[in-house]
Structure formats: structure tokens, C-alpha cells
Tab-separated table of C-alpha atoms in Angstrom:
chain	number	residue	atom	x	y	z
A	1	MET	CA	26.169	60.873	-88.074
A	2	LYS	CA	26.801	64.535	-87.226
A	3	LYS	CA	29.959	63.662	-85.279
A	4	THR	CA	31.288	61.800	-88.306
A	5	LEU	CA	30.531	64.759	-90.579
A	6	ALA	CA	32.314	67.148	-88.230
A	7	LEU	CA	35.369	64.895	-88.134
A	8	ALA	CA	35.402	64.667	-91.914
A	9	LEU	CA	35.227	68.450	-92.219
A	10	ALA	CA	38.056	68.823	-89.720
A	11	THR	CA	40.199	66.422	-91.738
A	12	SER	CA	39.419	68.069	-95.069
A	13	THR	CA	40.378	71.533	-93.827
A	14	ALA	CA	43.529	70.465	-91.979
A	15	LEU	CA	45.817	72.019	-94.599
A	16	THR	CA	44.263	75.490	-94.318
A	17	ALA	CA	43.502	75.636	-90.602
A	18	PRO	CA	45.653	75.020	-87.527
A	19	ALA	CA	46.564	71.379	-87.040
A	20	PHE	CA	43.757	69.672	-85.165
A	21	ALA	CA	44.373	67.699	-82.016
A	22	GLU	CA	42.081	64.715	-81.615
A	23	MET	CA	38.537	66.022	-81.230
A	24	LEU	CA	37.046	65.556	-77.792
A	25	ASP	CA	34.617	62.670	-77.572
A	26	VAL	CA	31.629	64.762	-76.522
A	27	GLU	CA	28.905	63.034	-74.545
A	28	LYS	CA	26.112	65.239	-75.935
A	29	ASP	CA	26.397	66.926	-79.313
A	30	GLU	CA	22.978	68.600	-79.721
A	31	LEU	CA	22.643	71.503	-77.305
A	32	THR	CA	20.283	74.404	-76.651
A	33	PHE	CA	21.595	77.571	-75.007
A	34	GLY	CA	19.576	80.530	-73.779
A	35	PHE	CA	20.369	84.240	-73.784
A	36	ILE	CA	18.875	87.663	-73.116
A	37	LYS	CA	18.906	90.283	-75.880
A	38	LEU	CA	22.006	92.197	-74.802
A	39	THR	CA	25.226	92.840	-76.688
A	40	ASP	CA	27.238	90.857	-74.142
A	41	MET	CA	25.658	87.644	-75.375
A	42	ALA	CA	28.055	88.116	-78.314
A	43	PRO	CA	30.363	85.144	-77.563
A	44	LEU	CA	27.425	82.781	-78.064
A	45	ALA	CA	26.374	84.405	-81.334
A	46	ILE	CA	29.931	84.489	-82.677
A	47	ALA	CA	30.704	80.891	-81.661
A	48	TYR	CA	27.574	79.891	-83.578
A	49	GLU	CA	27.991	82.104	-86.637
A	50	LYS	CA	31.722	81.406	-87.063
A	51	GLY	CA	31.296	77.650	-86.751
A	52	TYR	CA	33.341	77.318	-83.565
A	53	PHE	CA	30.726	75.075	-81.970
A	54	GLU	CA	30.701	72.818	-85.014
A	55	ASP	CA	34.508	72.665	-84.955
A	56	GLU	CA	34.088	70.955	-81.586
A	57	GLY	CA	31.483	68.518	-82.882
A	58	LEU	CA	28.627	70.460	-81.289
A	59	PHE	CA	25.318	71.350	-82.921
A	60	VAL	CA	23.893	74.272	-81.010
A	61	THR	CA	20.550	76.064	-81.017
A	62	LEU	CA	20.437	79.557	-79.482
A	63	GLU	CA	17.133	80.720	-78.003
A	64	ALA	CA	16.302	84.201	-76.693
A	65	GLN	CA	14.562	84.117	-73.312
A	66	ALA	CA	11.835	86.411	-71.982
A	67	ASN	CA	13.653	87.347	-68.778
A	68	TRP	CA	16.397	86.222	-66.404
A	69	LYS	CA	14.107	84.093	-64.224
A	70	VAL	CA	12.744	82.149	-67.188
A	71	LEU	CA	16.324	81.642	-68.386
A	72	LEU	CA	17.519	80.336	-65.011
A	73	ASP	CA	14.502	78.042	-64.662
A	74	GLY	CA	15.263	76.656	-68.129
A	75	VAL	CA	18.799	75.683	-67.117
A	76	ILE	CA	17.646	74.194	-63.812
A	77	GLY	CA	14.817	72.271	-65.488
A	78	GLY	CA	16.999	71.002	-68.331
A	79	GLN	CA	15.109	72.712	-71.154
A	80	LEU	CA	18.333	74.674	-71.687
A	81	ASP	CA	21.742	73.019	-71.541
A	82	GLY	CA	23.379	76.303	-70.569
A	83	ALA	CA	22.909	80.045	-70.833
A	84	HIS	CA	24.304	83.571	-70.882
A	85	MET	CA	23.728	84.471	-67.217
A	86	LEU	CA	24.013	87.250	-64.732
A	87	ALA	CA	27.100	86.438	-62.664
A	88	GLY	CA	24.986	86.586	-59.529
A	89	GLN	CA	22.596	83.893	-60.710
A	90	PRO	CA	24.795	80.780	-60.286
A	91	LEU	CA	26.000	82.113	-56.931
A	92	ALA	CA	22.541	82.989	-55.627
A	93	ALA	CA	21.067	79.675	-56.772
A	94	THR	CA	23.902	77.706	-55.189
A	95	ILE	CA	23.532	79.421	-51.787
A	96	GLY	CA	19.735	79.197	-51.982
A	97	PHE	CA	18.794	82.863	-52.426
A	98	GLY	CA	15.681	82.622	-54.589
A	99	THR	CA	15.588	79.397	-56.593
A	100	GLU	CA	17.952	76.785	-55.133
A	101	ALA	CA	20.118	74.732	-57.489
A	102	HIS	CA	23.814	74.065	-57.990
A	103	ILE	CA	24.834	76.093	-61.034
A	104	ILE	CA	28.465	76.482	-62.095
A	105	THR	CA	30.416	78.536	-64.588
A	106	PRO	CA	33.570	77.574	-66.504
A	107	PHE	CA	33.647	80.831	-68.512
A	108	SER	CA	33.227	84.549	-67.846
A	109	MET	CA	31.653	86.231	-70.844
A	110	ASP	CA	32.937	89.815	-70.593
A	111	LEU	CA	34.118	92.803	-68.623
A	112	ASN	CA	32.280	96.141	-68.337
A	113	GLY	CA	29.389	96.830	-70.740
A	114	ASN	CA	26.789	98.530	-68.518
A	115	GLY	CA	25.682	102.099	-67.914
A	116	ILE	CA	23.423	104.157	-65.688
A	117	THR	CA	20.945	106.372	-67.521
A	118	VAL	CA	18.579	109.041	-66.184
A	119	SER	CA	15.651	110.767	-67.857
A	120	ASN	CA	16.088	114.150	-69.513
A	121	GLU	CA	14.151	115.775	-66.672
A	122	ILE	CA	16.401	114.302	-63.978
A	123	TRP	CA	19.526	115.121	-65.982
A	124	ALA	CA	18.456	118.756	-66.250
A	125	GLN	CA	18.191	118.864	-62.456
A	126	MET	CA	21.523	117.038	-61.960
A	127	LYS	CA	23.521	119.229	-64.346
A	128	GLU	CA	23.758	122.181	-61.990
A	129	HIS	CA	25.597	119.906	-59.558
A	130	VAL	CA	27.968	118.458	-62.196
A	131	GLU	CA	31.457	119.816	-62.861
A	132	HIS	CA	31.996	121.014	-66.461
A	133	ASP	CA	35.226	121.488	-68.416
A	134	SER	CA	36.353	124.580	-70.305
A	135	ASP	CA	34.326	123.492	-73.348
A	136	GLY	CA	31.177	123.239	-71.265
A	137	LYS	CA	31.093	119.433	-71.328
A	138	PRO	CA	30.388	117.430	-68.159
A	139	VAL	CA	33.468	115.999	-66.487
A	140	HIS	CA	33.249	112.231	-66.255
A	141	PRO	CA	32.834	110.105	-64.236
A	142	ILE	CA	29.741	111.755	-62.808
A	143	PRO	CA	29.269	110.774	-59.145
A	144	ALA	CA	25.895	110.201	-57.513
A	145	THR	CA	26.562	113.247	-55.340
A	146	ALA	CA	25.088	115.154	-58.310
A	147	LEU	CA	21.884	113.132	-57.945
A	148	LYS	CA	21.644	113.423	-54.149
A	149	PRO	CA	20.082	116.940	-54.035
A	150	VAL	CA	17.559	115.856	-56.683
A	151	VAL	CA	16.550	112.819	-54.603
A	152	GLU	CA	16.307	115.036	-51.516
A	153	ALA	CA	14.046	117.496	-53.355
A	154	TYR	CA	11.700	114.672	-54.356
A	155	ALA	CA	11.645	113.448	-50.739
A	156	ASP	CA	10.783	116.966	-49.512
A	157	GLU	CA	7.792	116.909	-51.875
A	158	GLY	CA	6.773	113.459	-50.622
A	159	LYS	CA	7.509	111.838	-53.976
A	160	PRO	CA	9.292	108.463	-54.165
A	161	PHE	CA	12.361	108.351	-56.409
A	162	ASN	CA	12.158	105.209	-58.551
A	163	MET	CA	14.935	103.601	-60.600
A	164	GLY	CA	15.145	100.327	-62.499
A	165	MET	CA	17.569	97.415	-62.584
A	166	VAL	CA	17.211	94.095	-64.333
A	167	PHE	CA	17.148	91.455	-61.552
A	168	PRO	CA	17.768	91.273	-57.778
A	169	VAL	CA	21.098	89.428	-58.200
A	170	SER	CA	22.193	91.273	-61.336
A	171	THR	CA	25.409	93.194	-61.736
A	172	HIS	CA	23.147	96.116	-62.612
A	173	ASN	CA	21.456	96.036	-59.193
A	174	TYR	CA	24.810	95.974	-57.413
A	175	GLU	CA	26.405	98.601	-59.687
A	176	LEU	CA	23.470	100.982	-59.305
A	177	ARG	CA	23.558	100.465	-55.540
A	178	TYR	CA	27.333	100.967	-55.510
A	179	TRP	CA	27.080	104.246	-57.425
A	180	LEU	CA	24.256	105.555	-55.242
A	181	ALA	CA	25.982	104.579	-51.994
A	182	ALA	CA	29.274	106.123	-53.168
A	183	GLY	CA	27.318	109.378	-53.492
A	184	GLY	CA	25.811	109.105	-50.011
A	185	ILE	CA	22.401	107.842	-51.167
A	186	LYS	CA	20.904	104.792	-49.414
A	187	PRO	CA	19.555	102.274	-51.964
A	188	GLY	CA	17.821	100.044	-49.398
A	189	TYR	CA	18.198	96.607	-47.844
A	190	TYR	CA	16.786	93.114	-48.225
A	191	SER	CA	15.750	90.821	-45.395
A	192	PRO	CA	14.424	87.251	-45.309
A	193	GLU	CA	10.961	88.695	-44.663
A	194	ASP	CA	11.138	91.524	-47.213
A	195	VAL	CA	12.821	90.776	-50.540
A	196	THR	CA	11.878	94.065	-52.225
A	197	GLY	CA	15.284	95.517	-51.388
A	198	GLN	CA	13.618	98.786	-50.392
A	199	ILE	CA	14.011	98.726	-46.599
A	200	ASP	CA	15.222	102.158	-45.403
A	201	ALA	CA	15.755	103.241	-49.030
A	202	GLU	CA	16.143	106.792	-50.308
A	203	VAL	CA	15.912	105.512	-53.894
A	204	LEU	CA	13.493	102.686	-54.666
A	205	LEU	CA	14.917	100.101	-57.070
A	206	SER	CA	12.642	97.723	-58.961
A	207	VAL	CA	13.046	95.067	-61.652
A	208	THR	CA	12.497	95.980	-65.304
A	209	PRO	CA	13.498	93.661	-68.194
A	210	PRO	CA	16.348	95.229	-70.242
A	211	PRO	CA	14.504	95.832	-73.540
A	212	GLN	CA	11.680	97.582	-71.640
A	213	MET	CA	13.918	100.034	-69.792
A	214	PRO	CA	13.693	102.986	-72.219
A	215	ALA	CA	9.907	102.764	-72.607
A	216	THR	CA	9.380	102.403	-68.844
A	217	MET	CA	11.475	105.515	-68.221
A	218	GLU	CA	9.744	107.413	-71.007
A	219	ALA	CA	6.410	106.590	-69.360
A	220	GLY	CA	7.662	108.101	-66.098
A	221	THR	CA	7.397	104.907	-64.074
A	222	ILE	CA	11.132	105.085	-63.340
A	223	TYR	CA	13.461	108.098	-63.447
A	224	GLY	CA	16.541	106.165	-64.475
A	225	TYR	CA	18.057	102.713	-64.687
A	226	CYS	CA	21.167	100.567	-64.855
A	227	VAL	CA	21.322	98.170	-67.791
A	228	GLY	CA	23.601	96.657	-70.397
A	229	GLU	CA	23.792	97.738	-73.990
A	230	PRO	CA	22.162	98.640	-76.259
A	231	TRP	CA	19.512	99.993	-73.899
A	232	ASN	CA	21.479	103.004	-72.620
A	233	GLN	CA	22.334	104.105	-76.144
A	234	GLN	CA	18.727	103.493	-77.153
A	235	ALA	CA	17.683	106.220	-74.718
A	236	VAL	CA	20.119	108.620	-76.404
A	237	PHE	CA	18.862	107.733	-79.888
A	238	LYS	CA	15.237	108.141	-78.794
A	239	GLY	CA	16.083	111.473	-77.142
A	240	ILE	CA	14.541	110.441	-73.809
A	241	GLY	CA	17.535	110.100	-71.494
A	242	VAL	CA	21.208	110.623	-70.754
A	243	PRO	CA	23.695	107.959	-69.617
A	244	VAL	CA	25.614	109.526	-66.743
A	245	ILE	CA	28.234	106.851	-66.061
A	246	THR	CA	29.484	103.552	-67.480
A	247	ASP	CA	30.497	100.681	-65.220
A	248	TYR	CA	34.031	100.982	-66.631
A	249	GLU	CA	34.123	104.371	-64.868
A	250	LEU	CA	32.477	102.893	-61.787
A	251	TRP	CA	34.951	100.005	-61.446
A	252	LYS	CA	37.570	99.655	-64.177
A	253	ASN	CA	37.342	96.277	-65.932
A	254	ASN	CA	34.706	94.849	-63.641
A	255	PRO	CA	33.396	91.308	-64.276
A	256	GLU	CA	30.054	90.997	-66.005
A	257	LYS	CA	28.067	88.017	-67.381
A	258	VAL	CA	29.010	84.343	-67.185
A	259	PHE	CA	28.098	81.188	-69.072
A	260	GLY	CA	26.128	79.031	-66.656
A	261	ILE	CA	25.378	75.317	-66.632
A	262	SER	CA	24.070	72.975	-63.963
A	263	ALA	CA	26.645	71.045	-61.949
A	264	ALA	CA	24.772	67.894	-62.988
A	265	PHE	CA	25.219	68.732	-66.689
A	266	GLN	CA	28.973	69.108	-66.222
A	267	GLU	CA	29.226	65.855	-64.256
A	268	GLU	CA	27.330	63.969	-66.957
A	269	ASN	CA	29.037	65.751	-69.862
A	270	PRO	CA	32.610	66.688	-68.878
A	271	ASN	CA	34.040	66.600	-72.411
A	272	THR	CA	31.050	68.475	-73.812
A	273	THR	CA	31.593	71.194	-71.194
A	274	ILE	CA	35.240	71.592	-72.208
A	275	ALA	CA	34.276	71.650	-75.896
A	276	VAL	CA	31.674	74.384	-75.305
A	277	THR	CA	34.207	76.404	-73.329
A	278	LYS	CA	36.735	76.067	-76.156
A	279	ALA	CA	34.246	77.452	-78.682
A	280	LEU	CA	33.360	80.374	-76.421
A	281	ILE	CA	37.013	81.240	-75.801
A	282	ARG	CA	37.633	81.314	-79.556
A	283	ALA	CA	34.633	83.618	-80.006
A	284	ALA	CA	35.926	85.968	-77.320
A	285	MET	CA	39.349	86.010	-78.964
A	286	TRP	CA	37.768	86.889	-82.313
A	287	LEU	CA	35.744	89.717	-80.757
A	288	ASP	CA	38.823	91.437	-79.322
A	289	GLU	CA	41.537	90.594	-81.812
A	290	ASN	CA	43.413	93.289	-83.768
A	291	ASP	CA	42.174	96.114	-81.540
A	292	ASN	CA	38.493	95.277	-82.031
A	293	ALA	CA	38.822	95.103	-85.831
A	294	ASN	CA	35.998	92.543	-86.005
A	295	ARG	CA	33.511	94.612	-84.041
A	296	PRO	CA	31.654	96.085	-87.059
A	297	GLU	CA	30.956	92.553	-88.283
A	298	ALA	CA	29.931	91.555	-84.766
A	299	VAL	CA	27.532	94.508	-84.615
A	300	GLU	CA	25.918	93.418	-87.885
A	301	ILE	CA	25.408	89.926	-86.460
A	302	LEU	CA	24.023	91.187	-83.147
A	303	SER	CA	21.628	93.601	-84.849
A	304	ARG	CA	19.774	90.667	-86.403
A	305	SER	CA	16.347	89.978	-84.924
A	306	GLU	CA	17.315	86.536	-83.661
A	307	TYR	CA	20.009	88.049	-81.430
A	308	VAL	CA	19.702	91.572	-79.976
A	309	GLY	CA	17.493	93.020	-82.674
A	310	ALA	CA	18.406	96.682	-82.179
A	311	ASP	CA	19.499	99.024	-84.960
A	312	TYR	CA	23.088	98.656	-86.164
A	313	ASP	CA	23.944	102.262	-85.258
A	314	VAL	CA	22.598	101.882	-81.711
A	315	ILE	CA	24.707	98.782	-81.021
A	316	ALA	CA	27.765	100.234	-82.770
A	317	ASN	CA	27.622	103.339	-80.585
A	318	SER	CA	29.212	101.407	-77.714
A	319	MET	CA	30.375	98.117	-79.234
A	320	THR	CA	32.958	99.696	-81.522
A	321	GLY	CA	34.861	101.563	-78.801
A	322	THR	CA	32.871	104.734	-78.241
A	323	PHE	CA	30.049	105.736	-75.924
A	324	GLU	CA	27.568	108.561	-76.356
A	325	TYR	CA	26.394	110.413	-73.248
A	326	GLU	CA	24.310	113.476	-74.073
A	327	LYS	CA	23.247	113.564	-77.707
A	328	GLY	CA	26.337	114.525	-79.695
A	329	ASP	CA	28.710	113.978	-76.764
A	330	LYS	CA	30.379	110.821	-78.047
A	331	ARG	CA	33.636	109.860	-76.361
A	332	ASP	CA	36.240	107.162	-76.880
A	333	VAL	CA	35.747	104.265	-74.461
A	334	PRO	CA	37.736	101.467	-76.141
A	335	ASP	CA	37.230	99.100	-73.211
A	336	PHE	CA	33.497	99.624	-72.808
A	337	ASN	CA	33.042	96.026	-74.007
A	338	VAL	CA	35.901	93.624	-73.312
A	339	PHE	CA	35.524	89.971	-74.251
A	340	PHE	CA	39.030	88.480	-74.072
A	341	ARG	CA	41.836	90.880	-73.189
A	342	TYR	CA	42.769	91.383	-69.526
A	343	ASN	CA	41.933	87.675	-68.976
A	344	ALA	CA	38.255	88.586	-69.287
A	345	THR	CA	37.132	84.998	-69.880
A	346	TYR	CA	38.888	83.442	-66.859
A	347	PRO	CA	36.387	82.609	-64.051
A	348	TYR	CA	38.278	84.155	-61.131
A	349	TYR	CA	37.206	83.295	-57.577
A	350	SER	CA	37.710	86.946	-56.625
A	351	ASP	CA	35.020	87.967	-59.132
A	352	ALA	CA	32.577	85.543	-57.518
A	353	ILE	CA	33.442	86.842	-54.067
A	354	TRP	CA	32.762	90.461	-55.059
A	355	TYR	CA	29.203	89.471	-55.982
A	356	LEU	CA	28.827	87.614	-52.692
A	357	THR	CA	30.048	90.677	-50.756
A	358	GLN	CA	27.376	92.783	-52.434
A	359	MET	CA	24.714	90.209	-51.547
A	360	ARG	CA	25.880	90.434	-47.931
A	361	ARG	CA	26.215	94.229	-48.059
A	362	TRP	CA	22.542	94.694	-48.920
A	363	GLY	CA	21.063	91.875	-46.837
A	364	GLN	CA	20.479	89.186	-49.454
A	365	ILE	CA	22.887	87.157	-47.313
A	366	ALA	CA	21.220	87.825	-43.971
A	367	GLU	CA	23.915	86.605	-41.569
A	368	ALA	CA	27.637	87.342	-41.309
A	369	LYS	CA	29.912	84.728	-42.890
A	370	PRO	CA	33.623	84.055	-42.311
A	371	ASP	CA	36.113	84.716	-45.094
A	372	SER	CA	36.478	80.947	-45.563
A	373	TRP	CA	32.795	80.676	-46.507
A	374	TYR	CA	33.225	83.153	-49.376
A	375	ASP	CA	36.183	81.153	-50.678
A	376	GLU	CA	34.276	77.854	-50.459
A	377	VAL	CA	31.210	79.165	-52.282
A	378	ALA	CA	33.329	80.772	-55.001
A	379	LYS	CA	35.150	77.494	-55.590
A	380	SER	CA	31.895	75.526	-55.725
A	381	VAL	CA	30.560	77.742	-58.539
A	382	TYR	CA	33.500	79.152	-60.527
A	383	LYS	CA	35.486	76.398	-62.272
A	384	PRO	CA	38.843	77.609	-63.617
A	385	ALA	CA	40.093	74.005	-63.977
A	386	ILE	CA	37.561	73.445	-66.769
A	387	TYR	CA	38.526	76.748	-68.362
A	388	LEU	CA	42.235	75.901	-68.298
A	389	ALA	CA	41.580	72.431	-69.734
A	390	ALA	CA	39.799	74.144	-72.641
A	391	ALA	CA	42.669	76.624	-73.014
A	392	GLU	CA	45.233	73.796	-73.105
A	393	SER	CA	43.207	72.054	-75.785
A	394	LEU	CA	43.040	75.238	-77.881
A	395	ILE	CA	46.804	75.584	-77.578
A	396	ASP	CA	47.217	71.967	-78.711
A	397	ASP	CA	44.883	72.696	-81.639
A	398	GLY	CA	47.029	75.665	-82.687
A	399	TYR	CA	44.309	78.252	-82.087
A	400	ALA	CA	46.008	79.923	-79.125
A	401	THR	CA	49.324	80.280	-77.344
A	402	LYS	CA	50.091	79.796	-73.662
A	403	ASP	CA	50.831	83.470	-73.048
A	404	MET	CA	47.170	84.294	-73.802
A	405	PHE	CA	46.021	82.681	-70.546
A	406	ASP	CA	46.639	83.140	-66.826
A	407	PHE	CA	48.064	79.718	-65.984
A	408	ASP	CA	50.015	80.992	-62.971
A	409	THR	CA	47.124	82.362	-60.907
A	410	ASP	CA	45.764	80.759	-57.741
A	411	GLY	CA	42.320	81.742	-58.975
A	412	TYR	CA	42.398	85.207	-57.433
A	413	LYS	CA	43.101	88.443	-59.258
A	414	ALA	CA	45.498	90.959	-57.790
A	415	PRO	CA	43.558	93.377	-55.551
A	416	THR	CA	41.742	96.168	-57.389
A	417	PRO	CA	43.549	99.453	-56.607
A	418	ALA	CA	41.551	102.251	-55.012
A	419	GLU	CA	42.042	104.532	-58.017
A	420	ASP	CA	40.142	102.088	-60.250
A	421	VAL	CA	36.900	102.436	-58.234
A	422	ILE	CA	34.648	105.494	-58.089
A	423	ASP	CA	34.578	105.708	-54.288
A	424	GLY	CA	38.338	105.256	-53.938
A	425	ILE	CA	37.954	101.992	-52.011
A	426	GLY	CA	40.054	99.084	-53.264
A	427	TYR	CA	38.910	95.464	-53.334
A	428	ASP	CA	40.777	92.323	-52.280
A	429	GLY	CA	38.865	89.103	-52.877
A	430	LYS	CA	40.908	87.304	-50.224
A	431	ALA	CA	39.612	89.635	-47.484
A	432	PRO	CA	35.843	89.967	-48.060
A	433	ASN	CA	34.899	90.982	-44.505
A	434	ALA	CA	37.590	93.648	-44.331
A	435	TYR	CA	36.280	94.934	-47.655
A	436	LEU	CA	32.700	95.067	-46.352
A	437	ASP	CA	33.879	96.926	-43.260
A	438	SER	CA	35.552	99.542	-45.494
A	439	LEU	CA	32.311	100.493	-47.266
A	440	PRO	CA	30.513	103.403	-45.561
A	441	ILE	CA	26.966	102.305	-46.418
A	442	GLY	CA	25.909	98.661	-46.087
A	443	LEU	CA	25.902	95.782	-43.605
A	444	LYS	CA	29.178	94.945	-41.912
A	445	GLY	CA	30.319	92.644	-39.144
A	446	ASP	CA	27.406	90.915	-37.408
A	447	GLN	CA	24.827	93.484	-38.481
A	448	LYS	CA	21.480	92.266	-39.756
A	449	VAL	CA	18.240	93.779	-40.961
A	450	VAL	CA	15.421	93.441	-38.444
A	451	GLY	CA	12.071	94.872	-39.478
A	452	ASN	CA	12.802	98.221	-41.082
A	453	ALA	CA	16.153	98.869	-39.458
A	454	VAL	CA	19.739	97.655	-39.314
A	455	GLU	CA	20.750	96.212	-35.948
A	456	GLY	CA	24.169	95.437	-34.530
């Protein structure tokens, strides 16, 4: 009945909308997708609110989840048909780190969007080690070398230095570790016997759900954290902390969340998967079109309680192309959130491999792997063929043009130049072991963590 209604609506609006190609014969039209209350869930909210799912004959329910583990378990167990996911989750599940299941992604949800925030007390101690410009403002990006003497002072007093991230295989964990290591601070290792990630650590990282980050820092349990928006800007608005760096400054246009589904769902519902991907691509296009002209409307949608549920002004502080560091120090960061431009939605194998290198770097992948293994795992999880099928269909529908998509790629981005990364070390997804060897802190070669030490 609902399919028929959708087809009738498509026919009735054919004169005012792009000419419709034949609608995909979806195998499953009633779907439930999960998300965490972060601004980068926006493609799901926009695809729902703008009717892009319904245009594909899909009737979607969006459900906020308590945390990333509950969300992943929901997709694996079938209670959720798909979800806004940490990019590391499908990869970790597929290789059996944590919960084992074959999860895939046909769609990358965004680039950038995270920040690292420290408490007011820590910032006051860092500032004397931060370069300032002629107006007295801190020079960005702020490296972790400014934090290193603070961490050392805490160690001299016998006090552990605690920071928060959102999940062991989250971008936030790897970005916080990257920033710390680039500043000469050891963030600790994992081993099969010890999954705390705190082996030989100078800074102790622990899991805190995103919406709880500001309150946990205010309580003094952690001294800082890495998280997505709006929870860095929330610390500024509450007057309890200072974001010291965005991930755009850490690694320009780095990959962030993905849309994850089980491999079994895609096998059983191939047309449905393409239809969902089409709706999400359209949402991403809408979010970035006309130089972010739609962002104020997107902020209003995201501020609703059923989505992110933070104040409009807090979300707008970063979502509309600015970012506020210290209170009153608001700067233009037009690419803080990127949803479509720079081929943001394409699921590149090289993005997957970067996450896998970070898992290996910190011991979540305990043994050395050949370059071919990284390529094989990336191709088992990231599915650009599905993405390109959706793109072709959107072009046929008149919603997009071929030049909007990267049809010529072999699935790998061009190497990231050294100047786009805070430590001046470039990244080539086709040479993961050479990349690992180039990083001064972290496992390389045949090294492994044994007990409380790195061997090899």
C-alpha cells in the first residue's frame, strides 16, 4: 500500500521535480535506523525531514541510541536496519576486535567535525606554553607540546592525567592519541590481555558517552576530551572548558562517521541498500549546497529533542562555518563540518585503511599484517560499488550530475600531503606499513605488546 502511495506521489509531482527514473523495487520498505546525538547524524535527519527516504519508497523510523555499543548491537541483532556509526565500528567488528560481525558501509557521512577540549584549569596551565599573535590570541593549531609540561607536572606530583574519548574504536580515540603522540606524549597501548588502552600511558584515556563529556569534565573526573559537536561548544557556552584544536587542524578533511549495515542486510536487500544510499547522498548534497546556505535550517532541525537536542546557538556555533575556542574567540572554520564536497560521502578504501593503521599502531591489532591484508579488509567493509550505483541512479533521476562524483578512482584517495597533518607526516593508504614505520610513537614492524612493554 505504501509503495503504491509513494509511486502515485512521484507521478503527481513529475512536472515540478526532476524526471523520475523507474523507482527501485525495494525488498524492505519499513526501516529503523539508529543514531547518537551528534550533529554529524545530520544526513539521516535531513533525509527524513526532507522526504528523501519517501521519494525512494522507504518509510523510516529514526531512533536515538544510548551509546555506541548499544547501537552496534542493535544492527548486529537486527533491531536496527542500519545506523550512524563510528568508522572504526564496522572495521573492528569485521576483524573481530570486540563484537564480531560482518558490517559494511556504502556511505561515508562526513568529514571533520570533532574537537579536543580541556578544562579551564588545564588551559590556564597550557597557555604559557602556547604561541600568541600580536593581538594576544593563541596561534592555532595548538600542538600537544603545550600540554606535555602540564602532564609532566601531574606525573611529578603522582597524579594520573585523565582524558575522555567516546569509544575504543572511535575516531575520537585515534585523533586524541594522534594529537598527544604528535606532541611527544604517550597515550598507551592495548593488548589481547589488557583492553584498557592504558599500557605504558602518560595520559590515561577512558570512555565517556558524548553528551556526558562536559559534565564529566566539570566534575573533575577527566581533564579534557575529544568528541564531536555540539559537546565541545557546550563546554564554551557553560564556561567550563576551552577547545584547543579541531580535527580539521589535526588532519585536513579527515574521514569521520559512516552509515553501517550488516552484510546480511545488504545481501537480502540490495535494492533497498541502494535506495537508502540515494536518500543519504541527497541529504548530504542539501547540507552543503550553495556554500552551506541550508545550515541554519539544518541547525533548527538538529536542535529538536528527537535529534541532538542541544540549544540552537550551541549547534550553530560550529555547524554554520565558525568555531569558538576561548569564550569570545570565534573564528571562521567553513569546513568544520563537511557533508558532501570533497567527495565526503564516497567510502574510500584509504579511509578504512587509516583506521586499521591506528588500530595496529596502538595494539588493537596485536600482530603485524602485510599491506595486502589492509587492502582486503578495507574492500570487505567499504563498498564504493553500492555508492556509485546510487550515484548513477540519482543522475538518471535528474537530482545530480556525473561531475559531482568520483567515478574515476580506484577506491583510493591521493596520498594526504604532509602539510595537511599536524605532525607533518603524510599518509598513503596504499602503503600502510611504511606509514606506520614513519610515526615516531606506536607499534611498527613486528613489534607487539607483551605485559606492560613493547617488544621487538
